[in-house]
Short mmCIF file of C-alpha atoms in Angstrom, two decimals:
data_model
loop_
_atom_site.label_atom_id
_atom_site.label_comp_id
_atom_site.label_asym_id
_atom_site.label_seq_id
_atom_site.Cartn_x
_atom_site.Cartn_y
_atom_site.Cartn_z
CA MET Q 517 7.37 18.55 -75.61
CA LEU Q 518 5.44 15.60 -74.22
CA GLN Q 519 1.92 16.34 -73.08
CA THR Q 520 -0.85 14.48 -71.29
CA ILE Q 521 -3.66 13.52 -73.65
CA ARG Q 522 -6.94 11.88 -72.66
CA ALA Q 523 -8.06 9.79 -75.60
CA ASP Q 524 -11.82 9.18 -75.57
CA THR Q 525 -11.68 6.96 -72.48
CA GLY Q 526 -15.41 6.25 -72.60
CA ALA Q 527 -15.38 5.01 -76.16
CA PHE Q 528 -12.02 3.26 -76.37
CA GLY Q 529 -10.89 2.54 -72.83
CA ILE Q 530 -7.57 4.35 -73.25
CA GLU Q 531 -6.18 5.95 -70.11
CA ALA Q 532 -4.58 9.37 -69.91
CA ILE Q 533 -1.12 8.94 -71.41
CA GLN Q 534 2.08 10.89 -71.88
CA LYS Q 535 2.39 11.28 -75.64
CA LYS Q 536 4.03 13.50 -78.20
CA TYR Q 537 1.86 12.49 -81.16
CA ASN Q 538 -1.86 11.99 -80.66
CA LEU Q 539 -3.34 10.11 -83.63
CA SER Q 540 -6.17 8.69 -81.55
CA LEU Q 541 -8.83 11.40 -81.39
CA GLY Q 542 -11.26 11.83 -84.28
CA GLU Q 543 -11.06 15.62 -84.30
CA PRO Q 544 -10.64 17.74 -87.46
CA HIS Q 545 -7.46 19.56 -86.36
CA LEU Q 546 -6.57 20.60 -89.91
CA SER Q 547 -9.54 22.94 -90.30
CA ARG Q 548 -8.99 26.42 -88.86
CA PHE Q 549 -12.11 27.79 -87.22
CA PRO Q 550 -12.90 31.28 -88.61
CA LEU Q 551 -12.71 33.29 -85.37
CA GLU Q 552 -14.45 36.25 -86.98
CA LEU Q 553 -17.69 34.25 -86.80
CA LEU Q 554 -17.64 34.53 -83.01
CA ALA Q 555 -17.60 38.32 -83.26
CA ASP Q 556 -20.59 38.20 -85.59
CA LEU Q 557 -22.65 36.37 -82.95
CA VAL Q 558 -22.98 39.44 -80.74
CA ARG Q 559 -24.78 41.28 -83.54
CA ILE Q 560 -27.57 38.69 -83.79
CA LYS Q 561 -30.73 39.81 -82.03
CA ASP Q 562 -32.01 37.44 -79.33
CA VAL Q 563 -29.22 34.90 -79.93
CA HIS Q 564 -29.17 34.33 -76.16
CA ARG Q 565 -32.75 33.08 -76.11
CA TYR Q 566 -34.19 29.59 -76.63
CA TYR Q 567 -34.56 28.64 -80.28
CA PRO Q 568 -37.37 26.37 -81.54
CA SER Q 569 -36.99 22.81 -80.23
CA ARG Q 570 -36.63 21.44 -83.78
CA GLY Q 571 -33.99 24.04 -84.58
CA SER Q 572 -33.84 27.31 -86.44
CA GLU Q 573 -36.05 27.26 -89.53
CA THR Q 574 -33.35 29.13 -91.43
CA LEU Q 575 -30.73 26.49 -90.60
CA ARG Q 576 -33.07 23.64 -91.47
CA LEU Q 577 -33.85 25.23 -94.84
CA SER Q 578 -30.15 25.78 -95.51
CA LEU Q 579 -29.40 22.12 -94.81
CA LEU Q 580 -32.23 21.05 -97.11
CA ASN Q 581 -30.93 23.33 -99.87
CA LYS Q 582 -27.41 21.98 -99.51
CA TYR Q 583 -28.04 18.26 -99.13
CA TYR Q 584 -31.68 17.22 -99.53
CA HIS Q 585 -33.28 19.22 -102.34
CA ASP Q 586 -36.45 17.14 -102.64
CA LEU Q 587 -37.40 17.35 -98.96
CA ASN Q 588 -39.10 20.01 -96.84
CA LEU Q 589 -39.15 21.32 -93.27
CA GLU Q 590 -41.34 18.45 -92.07
CA ASN Q 591 -38.45 16.09 -92.84
CA ILE Q 592 -35.66 17.68 -90.79
CA SER Q 593 -34.82 18.59 -87.19
CA VAL Q 594 -31.63 20.03 -85.71
CA THR Q 595 -30.19 17.87 -82.91
CA HIS Q 596 -27.60 17.91 -80.14
CA GLY Q 597 -24.87 16.57 -82.41
CA ALA Q 598 -25.13 13.34 -84.38
CA ILE Q 599 -25.06 11.40 -81.10
CA GLY Q 600 -28.22 13.21 -79.99
CA ALA Q 601 -29.93 12.27 -83.24
CA LEU Q 602 -28.94 8.61 -82.94
CA ASP Q 603 -30.00 8.51 -79.30
CA VAL Q 604 -33.48 9.80 -80.06
CA ILE Q 605 -33.95 7.49 -83.06
CA LEU Q 606 -33.04 4.42 -81.00
CA ARG Q 607 -35.29 5.50 -78.13
CA SER Q 608 -38.20 5.77 -80.56
CA HIS Q 609 -37.80 2.07 -81.41
CA CYS Q 610 -37.49 0.67 -77.88
CA GLU Q 611 -41.20 0.30 -77.12
CA ARG Q 612 -40.85 -3.48 -76.77
CA GLY Q 613 -37.63 -3.33 -74.81
CA GLY Q 614 -35.20 -6.21 -75.29
CA ASP Q 615 -37.32 -7.81 -78.01
CA VAL Q 616 -36.25 -5.21 -80.59
CA GLU Q 617 -33.04 -5.99 -82.50
CA ILE Q 618 -30.59 -3.59 -84.10
CA LEU Q 619 -27.81 -4.51 -86.53
CA LEU Q 620 -24.56 -2.60 -85.97
CA PRO Q 621 -21.42 -2.56 -88.16
CA ASP Q 622 -18.28 -4.51 -87.29
CA PRO Q 623 -15.97 -2.66 -87.21
CA GLY Q 624 -17.97 0.37 -86.14
CA PHE Q 625 -17.97 3.46 -83.93
CA PRO Q 626 -18.05 2.19 -80.28
CA PRO Q 627 -20.78 4.56 -78.99
CA TYR Q 628 -23.30 2.91 -81.33
CA GLU Q 629 -23.29 -0.10 -79.06
CA LYS Q 630 -23.65 1.97 -75.88
CA LEU Q 631 -26.59 3.92 -77.31
CA ALA Q 632 -28.31 0.66 -78.25
CA GLU Q 633 -27.73 -0.68 -74.73
CA PHE Q 634 -29.22 2.49 -73.20
CA SER Q 635 -32.39 1.89 -75.24
CA LYS Q 636 -32.38 -1.79 -74.23
CA LEU Q 637 -32.15 -2.97 -77.83
CA LYS Q 638 -30.75 -6.41 -78.62
CA ILE Q 639 -27.51 -5.95 -80.54
CA LYS Q 640 -26.41 -8.04 -83.49
CA LYS Q 641 -23.37 -7.32 -85.66
CA TYR Q 642 -22.91 -7.38 -89.41
CA LYS Q 643 -19.54 -7.38 -91.14
CA ILE Q 644 -17.95 -4.53 -93.04
CA ASN Q 645 -15.93 -5.78 -96.02
CA LEU Q 646 -12.27 -5.04 -95.31
CA ALA Q 647 -10.91 -5.99 -98.75
CA GLN Q 648 -9.84 -2.98 -100.82
CA ASN Q 649 -11.38 -4.36 -104.01
CA SER Q 650 -14.76 -5.27 -102.52
CA GLU Q 651 -17.74 -3.94 -104.48
CA THR Q 652 -19.77 -3.33 -101.33
CA LEU Q 653 -19.21 -1.80 -97.93
CA ILE Q 654 -21.40 -4.43 -96.30
CA ASP Q 655 -21.23 -8.24 -96.34
CA TRP Q 656 -24.89 -8.57 -97.26
CA GLN Q 657 -24.99 -12.36 -97.14
CA GLN Q 658 -23.71 -12.36 -93.55
CA LEU Q 659 -26.04 -9.48 -92.64
CA GLY Q 660 -29.01 -11.42 -93.98
CA GLN Q 661 -28.15 -14.30 -91.68
CA GLN Q 662 -28.52 -11.97 -88.67
CA LEU Q 663 -32.05 -10.84 -89.58
CA SER Q 664 -35.15 -11.96 -87.73
CA SER Q 665 -38.73 -10.76 -87.44
CA GLN Q 666 -37.57 -8.72 -84.40
CA THR Q 667 -34.94 -6.75 -86.36
CA GLN Q 668 -36.19 -3.18 -86.66
CA LEU Q 669 -33.00 -1.22 -87.35
CA VAL Q 670 -29.79 -1.51 -89.34
CA LEU Q 671 -27.25 1.26 -88.74
CA ILE Q 672 -24.91 2.15 -91.60
CA ASN Q 673 -21.97 4.57 -91.46
CA SER Q 674 -20.45 5.95 -94.67
CA PRO Q 675 -17.67 6.90 -94.91
CA ASN Q 676 -17.13 4.20 -92.34
CA ASN Q 677 -15.29 4.89 -89.11
CA PRO Q 678 -12.71 3.30 -88.74
CA THR Q 679 -12.05 1.86 -92.23
CA GLY Q 680 -12.76 4.77 -94.56
CA ARG Q 681 -14.83 2.46 -96.79
CA LEU Q 682 -17.86 3.86 -98.66
CA PHE Q 683 -21.43 2.70 -99.16
CA THR Q 684 -21.74 1.97 -102.90
CA GLU Q 685 -24.46 1.84 -105.54
CA LYS Q 686 -24.43 -1.94 -105.18
CA ASP Q 687 -24.96 -1.52 -101.43
CA LYS Q 688 -27.93 0.71 -102.22
CA LEU Q 689 -29.50 -1.97 -104.41
CA GLU Q 690 -28.97 -4.57 -101.69
CA LEU Q 691 -30.50 -2.28 -99.05
CA ASN Q 692 -33.54 -1.64 -101.24
CA GLN Q 693 -34.12 -5.38 -101.67
CA LEU Q 694 -33.70 -5.92 -97.93
CA LEU Q 695 -36.28 -3.25 -97.09
CA GLN Q 696 -38.76 -4.69 -99.59
CA LYS Q 697 -38.44 -8.18 -98.11
CA ASN Q 698 -38.59 -7.08 -94.45
CA SER Q 699 -41.49 -4.71 -93.82
CA GLN Q 700 -40.55 -4.11 -90.17
CA LEU Q 701 -36.98 -2.98 -91.01
CA HIS Q 702 -35.69 0.61 -91.00
CA PHE Q 703 -32.20 1.90 -91.82
CA ILE Q 704 -30.15 4.63 -90.16
CA MET Q 705 -27.46 6.25 -92.33
CA ASP Q 706 -24.81 8.07 -90.29
CA GLU Q 707 -23.11 10.31 -92.85
CA VAL Q 708 -21.12 12.67 -90.63
CA TYR Q 709 -18.05 12.34 -92.88
CA ARG Q 710 -19.91 12.84 -96.18
CA GLU Q 711 -17.90 15.95 -97.18
CA LEU Q 712 -14.60 14.09 -96.78
CA ILE Q 713 -14.56 11.78 -99.81
CA PHE Q 714 -11.47 11.30 -101.96
CA GLY Q 715 -10.65 10.72 -105.61
CA ASN Q 716 -13.53 9.93 -107.95
CA ALA Q 717 -15.67 8.31 -105.26
CA GLU Q 718 -19.13 9.73 -104.59
CA HIS Q 719 -21.49 9.87 -101.65
CA ILE Q 720 -24.59 7.72 -102.21
CA GLU Q 721 -27.87 9.44 -101.39
CA LEU Q 722 -30.63 7.52 -99.58
CA SER Q 723 -33.24 10.25 -99.18
CA GLU Q 724 -35.53 8.41 -101.63
CA PHE Q 725 -35.84 5.62 -99.03
CA LEU Q 726 -36.82 7.88 -96.13
CA ASP Q 727 -40.22 6.27 -95.74
CA ARG Q 728 -38.21 3.45 -94.13
CA GLY Q 729 -35.28 5.21 -92.56
CA TYR Q 730 -33.27 8.08 -91.13
CA ILE Q 731 -30.26 10.11 -92.24
CA VAL Q 732 -28.00 11.67 -89.61
CA GLY Q 733 -25.46 14.46 -90.14
CA SER Q 734 -23.24 16.75 -88.10
CA PHE Q 735 -21.08 19.87 -88.19
CA SER Q 736 -18.45 18.17 -85.99
CA LYS Q 737 -16.45 16.42 -88.72
CA MET Q 738 -17.19 18.26 -91.96
CA TYR Q 739 -16.64 21.63 -90.28
CA PRO Q 740 -14.37 22.67 -87.37
CA LEU Q 741 -17.40 23.09 -85.14
CA GLN Q 742 -17.25 20.02 -82.90
CA GLY Q 743 -17.70 21.98 -79.67
CA ALA Q 744 -20.96 23.53 -80.86
CA ARG Q 745 -22.67 20.10 -80.83
CA ILE Q 746 -24.94 20.72 -83.83
CA GLY Q 747 -26.27 17.78 -85.83
CA TRP Q 748 -29.46 16.90 -87.66
CA VAL Q 749 -31.80 14.08 -88.53
CA VAL Q 750 -33.82 13.66 -91.72
CA THR Q 751 -36.74 11.25 -91.98
CA ASN Q 752 -40.38 10.97 -93.07
CA PRO Q 753 -43.02 13.13 -91.31
CA GLN Q 754 -44.64 10.17 -89.54
CA SER Q 755 -41.35 9.02 -87.99
CA MET Q 756 -40.45 12.62 -87.16
CA LYS Q 757 -43.65 12.93 -85.10
CA LYS Q 758 -42.38 10.08 -82.92
CA LEU Q 759 -38.98 11.75 -82.50
CA ILE Q 760 -40.18 15.24 -81.58
CA PRO Q 761 -41.56 14.45 -78.07
CA ILE Q 762 -38.28 12.70 -77.23
CA PHE Q 763 -36.27 15.67 -78.53
CA ASN Q 764 -38.36 18.10 -76.50
CA ASN Q 765 -38.14 16.22 -73.21
CA ALA Q 766 -34.63 14.74 -73.41
CA TYR Q 767 -32.75 17.67 -74.94
CA GLY Q 768 -35.01 20.74 -75.03
CA ALA Q 769 -33.81 23.59 -77.22
CA ILE Q 770 -30.53 23.10 -79.09
CA SER Q 771 -27.77 25.71 -78.56
CA SER Q 772 -28.71 28.97 -80.28
CA PHE Q 773 -25.05 30.01 -80.47
CA GLY Q 774 -24.08 26.74 -82.09
CA GLN Q 775 -26.89 26.98 -84.62
CA GLU Q 776 -25.87 30.49 -85.64
CA LEU Q 777 -22.26 29.38 -86.10
CA ALA Q 778 -23.46 26.46 -88.21
CA GLN Q 779 -25.64 28.83 -90.25
CA ALA Q 780 -22.65 31.09 -90.87
CA MET Q 781 -20.62 28.11 -92.07
CA LEU Q 782 -23.30 27.30 -94.64
CA ASP Q 783 -23.86 30.93 -95.66
CA LYS Q 784 -20.18 31.45 -96.38
CA ASP Q 785 -19.92 28.06 -98.12
CA PHE Q 786 -16.60 27.16 -96.49
CA ASP Q 787 -14.70 24.21 -97.97
CA PHE Q 788 -12.36 22.64 -95.44
CA SER Q 789 -11.53 19.48 -97.39
CA GLU Q 790 -8.21 20.37 -99.08
CA PRO Q 791 -5.94 19.84 -96.03
CA TYR Q 792 -7.39 16.35 -95.58
CA HIS Q 793 -6.61 15.40 -99.16
CA LYS Q 794 -3.02 16.51 -98.57
CA ALA Q 795 -2.78 14.68 -95.25
CA ARG Q 796 -4.08 11.46 -96.82
CA ALA Q 797 -1.44 11.79 -99.54
CA THR Q 798 1.22 12.17 -96.84
CA VAL Q 799 0.11 8.96 -95.13
CA GLU Q 800 0.03 7.15 -98.45
CA LYS Q 801 3.56 8.28 -99.28
CA VAL Q 802 5.07 7.25 -95.93
CA LEU Q 803 3.33 3.87 -95.74
CA THR Q 804 4.20 3.01 -99.34
CA LYS Q 805 7.83 4.07 -98.88
CA ASN Q 806 8.08 1.85 -95.81
CA GLN Q 807 6.31 -1.08 -97.53
CA VAL Q 808 3.51 -1.25 -94.98
CA PRO Q 809 0.44 -2.99 -96.49
CA HIS Q 810 -2.69 -0.93 -96.04
CA MET Q 811 -6.21 -0.28 -97.23
CA ILE Q 812 -6.58 3.16 -98.80
CA PRO Q 813 -9.50 5.06 -97.23
CA GLN Q 814 -12.08 6.43 -99.64
CA GLY Q 815 -13.41 8.93 -97.11
CA GLY Q 816 -13.14 10.22 -93.55
CA PHE Q 817 -9.78 10.89 -91.93
CA TYR Q 818 -8.62 7.50 -90.66
CA TYR Q 819 -6.37 4.65 -91.73
CA PHE Q 820 -7.07 1.18 -90.36
CA LEU Q 821 -3.82 -0.78 -90.32
CA ASP Q 822 -3.53 -4.54 -89.85
CA PHE Q 823 -0.54 -5.40 -87.63
CA LYS Q 824 -1.40 -9.13 -87.64
CA THR Q 825 -0.80 -9.31 -83.89
CA ASP Q 826 -2.52 -8.30 -80.64
CA ASP Q 827 -3.58 -4.69 -81.19
CA ARG Q 828 -3.49 -3.91 -77.46
CA LEU Q 829 0.19 -4.86 -77.43
CA VAL Q 830 0.79 -2.72 -80.52
CA VAL Q 831 -0.91 0.27 -78.88
CA GLN Q 832 1.19 -0.20 -75.75
CA LYS Q 833 4.46 -0.35 -77.71
CA LEU Q 834 3.57 2.73 -79.74
CA GLN Q 835 2.61 4.59 -76.57
CA GLU Q 836 6.06 3.86 -75.19
CA GLN Q 837 7.49 5.58 -78.28
CA GLY Q 838 5.26 8.63 -77.93
CA VAL Q 839 2.45 7.79 -80.39
CA ALA Q 840 -1.19 7.47 -79.34
CA VAL Q 841 -3.47 5.37 -81.58
CA VAL Q 842 -6.70 3.44 -81.03
CA PRO Q 843 -6.78 -0.39 -80.82
CA GLY Q 844 -8.88 -1.87 -83.60
CA SER Q 845 -10.58 -4.26 -81.20
CA ALA Q 846 -12.38 -1.24 -79.70
CA PHE Q 847 -14.43 -1.17 -82.92
CA GLY Q 848 -15.48 -4.83 -82.89
CA ALA Q 849 -14.18 -8.35 -83.46
CA GLN Q 850 -13.12 -7.62 -87.05
CA GLY Q 851 -10.86 -4.89 -85.69
CA ASN Q 852 -8.68 -7.36 -83.79
CA ASN Q 853 -4.98 -6.94 -84.70
CA HIS Q 854 -5.66 -3.53 -86.27
CA ILE Q 855 -5.00 0.03 -85.15
CA ARG Q 856 -6.83 3.18 -86.18
CA ILE Q 857 -4.85 6.33 -86.86
CA CYS Q 858 -6.38 9.76 -87.38
CA PHE Q 859 -4.49 11.66 -90.08
CA ALA Q 860 -6.08 15.04 -89.30
CA GLN Q 861 -2.66 16.27 -88.09
CA LYS Q 862 -0.08 18.79 -89.24
CA LYS Q 863 2.35 17.35 -91.81
CA SER Q 864 5.52 17.25 -89.69
CA ASP Q 865 3.80 15.43 -86.82
CA LEU Q 866 2.16 13.04 -89.25
CA GLU Q 867 5.40 12.16 -91.02
CA GLU Q 868 7.35 11.62 -87.80
CA SER Q 869 4.66 9.55 -86.10
CA LEU Q 870 4.08 7.43 -89.22
CA GLU Q 871 7.78 6.53 -89.36
CA ILE Q 872 7.45 5.22 -85.81
CA ILE Q 873 4.30 3.30 -86.75
CA ALA Q 874 5.93 1.85 -89.87
CA ASN Q 875 8.95 0.68 -87.89
CA GLY Q 876 6.57 -0.80 -85.34
CA TRP Q 877 4.67 -2.66 -88.05
CA HIS Q 878 7.86 -4.31 -89.33
CA SER Q 879 9.00 -5.20 -85.81
CA PHE Q 880 5.82 -7.24 -85.28
CA GLN Q 881 6.07 -9.23 -88.51
CA PRO Q 882 7.55 -12.77 -88.49
CA VAL Q 883 11.09 -13.10 -89.80
CA ASN Q 884 11.55 -15.51 -92.71
CA LEU Q 885 14.77 -17.45 -92.17
#
């Protein structure tokens, strides 16, 4: 049955559409939320009250124990999702208004640009390497050409949305050199997909560089807890002191119910990754069978397909056939002619929609006579 789906209109500019297959939204549909956790909430004393503005101490300690063993409570605050963390970080660097520059990835998550605009930061773009065999996520030579004495922030996302590419050890070396040469520069690592990494690839830790940066995480992608809006930020104590007044006045206390659900997720050590490995294998099988060239994502739950033609036209044609995807141009200039598909779908829907996409890809390719 066809249904009306609103696909992130603010981020991607896609109107409400009649579609059977929605591969546009970045939601983890494959992870079943453990409903029994909701029943457990009613047994928690004072769960209805305000929690500390920096978040539950228990949750902060649990996050440190899981991800950041060498850090302490001074280094971490719970936030209103990853977006809330990014918003507060950018606000803390906008003291000189439009003079402050931020480097954003191309292609990259569209709200990054909006958040930078809200803080009146001057936006510059650096290129993500789109070649499968590239040794780095980032084109460091091109990024270096964007730097100036006004550049305070470089935002990195790994696994990258929309490409699925990963920040590598070589990227880490390049970042370290960049920070040493540019004393005013700070990095932001958005690692909301860090639990969704495939094959032998590994997540690269940057906590040793926190004197010059921030790490942002979330329960919205790694866990089926997107509605709870629970994220976190990790940084050095001095930078955290600048963030706390903004947290307190812009967001106040973070949802107590959401924090307790997040705590339960960590306590029970849920692993939701297996369905995504299977879904990625399904995409790989269908695209390979249909001889559609593609870059294999190393993490996240997206494929970024190059149709070699106007992506807005591609999106329109696929919509007419009942498939909703996101135009690559929504992610930046390097996304032109691409589409992003979210493979966090049940297998039958994924297979059927991918056949439509594969046929569409071939229909847009030039015919050799």
